[in-house]
Amino acid sequence: MSTPEAEVSPETSDTSKMQVSDEVVIRIKDMHKWYGAFHVLKNINLEVNRGERIVICGPSGSGKSTMIRCINRLEEHQQGDIIVDDVELTNDLKNIDAIRREVGMVFQHFNLFPHLTVLENCALAPIWVKQQPRAEAEATAMKYLERVKIPEQADKFPGQLSGGQQQRVAIARSLCMNPRIMLFDEPTSALDPEMIKEVLDVMIELAQEGMTMLCVTHEMGFAKTVANRVIFMDGGEIIEQNEPHEFFDNPQHERTQLFLSQILAH
Amino acid sequence: MSSVVEEGKTYEPGTYPDLPPPPSTVGIVGWVRENLLSSTTNIVITVLTLYFLWVILPPSINWLFLNAVFEGASRDECRAIMREAGASGACWAFIGHRFELFVYGFYPVEERWRVDLSFILMLAAIVPVLWDKTPQRGKMMIGSALAPFVIGWLLIGGFGLETVPTDKFGGFMLTLVIGVTGIVGSLPLGIALALGRQSHLPALRIVCVVFIEFIRGVPLITLLFVASTMLNYFLPPGTTFDLLLRVLIMVTLFAAAYLAEVVRGGLQAIPKGQIEAADAMGLKYWQSMRLIILPQALKISIPGIVNTFIGLYKDTTLVIIIGLFDPLGVGRASLADTKWQGLSTEVYVFVAIFFFVSCIAMSRYSLYLEKKLHTGH
């Protein structure tokens, strides 16, 4: 695991501005999910307040990606409730659309659209989902591309960019929809080590601006810097959750201790 | 680290200049050495190819052009001219005499301007579709969308034009009518079938699968016979249903079934993450398909799609079996003329050239399109 804390720049690790409000934006209650007969998520209960930065970790196959993918209905849950921004996630397409407009997602493999330029990738959803005029959508896209520090790549195709640049474009693309919640599904796992930092820096800035974030990652340095809660999952259950200091220094559960000893010792 | 030495010059590390490549590896000489003479095997193949061309090309050119007779009133005249010259070649005079029949079939002579105009309209309508740098492409596309209706009206008549029954259609004009209608109609239908086959609605999926498997499982000729005879059993008694229209429908359905499978292959090659990203951004199903999935899937499928189109285009000659006069039908009828007996080679070579030119154009265009749409590494 490549998780040296030195990767996080000192000037960006100022967490004082990050405020957590009392407003609950995601409420998951007694949620279960099965793949066929396989019980992947067991009795998930989670409340996320506005402005929270939550890091979800756990061994592979523990259900952490599946859980955050349930939040925007990329995966369907079979039992329990998921309420995002007061909208309950049901089979009602209207609700799903409403939630997807509020929730941005960044994937492990970027999932940029290879046949569109970087700018078109970013402007696509605002134009078609929010019916923004093209010029306005492209101006917004440029603004976010500047924020992730690659405005000069706007006219290139994703295939011409490095992995780190592609992931930053993917983040900008999500931000263009002006989401109130961001989901990150292992955003740095497919990147070369020297590119991880540029992506994490963007994510840290986002956290400092008060974005509500749920992030599946093994970047423990990131967790210590920006997370206000770390969740450990194993076997489809939430085993333990705590604020980062307590989580890393004083893990309560045996399985958490084992996991941490495995990823931190090398 | 030591300095690098080249032709007596010394450079400090990191300052070595970009030198031109050796002269023997660039230009025509370089290309010939690299591509024709790079190894013993390559040299043998090059020599064999040259020998083969030497054997094939001169006689072909002689027969096609140099010794060919372009004017004459009958085969005997052709023969006489060739006997005088002491060489044998093609008797193109025959084709010249029958040229109008080859192009228009039995379309009334005084109405043939309508076919010519339709052909020009078709070319004009194709330009904005195939060439994305057409000025005012959006507006031109509207014209392209309307063109089939105008062409249909021009060819069939009615509404102020004299009606020409479709059994007068023939020759290359018939080939183009069937081929172009089949291509234009089968692509959207094929895409719809491919999407339907991947649908998560079981009823829709089953309908599409049954349709595709049935049509693919039956020879086109059988379908054409069904079109020419059987359909009457299914239609209310007394309905007359134009034979050409039935053929158009059958050819379109046939090509659509094949296209559906080609496009499905393309759809399966698109990573699941693409649709997930589109979903996560809130795009609707049809938006994701139109903006994200199909542009990529169709791009991958271009070779297969064009392959199907070329197959369809050539299969239009099968309509000869149900009594329509496509170029082969016209050719066969012409050969029955006692004045021109025994010239089947000329007829079939001529028809072959027509099909070859059409098909090579499609194939070249598909290569251009593939290159243009290539965006990644």
Coordinates of N, CA and C in Angstrom, one line a residue, chain A residues 109 122 131 150 197 251:
Chain A
H109 N -11.8 3.5 -12.5 CA -11.2 3.5 -13.8 C -11.7 4.8 -14.6
C122 N -17.1 17.1 -19.9 CA -17.5 17.9 -18.8 C -18.9 18.6 -19.0
Q131 N -30.3 20.9 -19.1 CA -30.7 21.8 -20.2 C -30.0 23.2 -20.2
I150 N -6.1 21.6 -15.1 CA -5.8 21.1 -16.5 C -6.6 21.8 -17.5
K197 N -0.8 11.7 -5.9 CA -0.8 13.0 -5.1 C -1.7 14.0 -5.8
P251 N -7.9 0.9 17.4 CA -9.0 0.2 16.8 C -9.6 -0.8 17.8

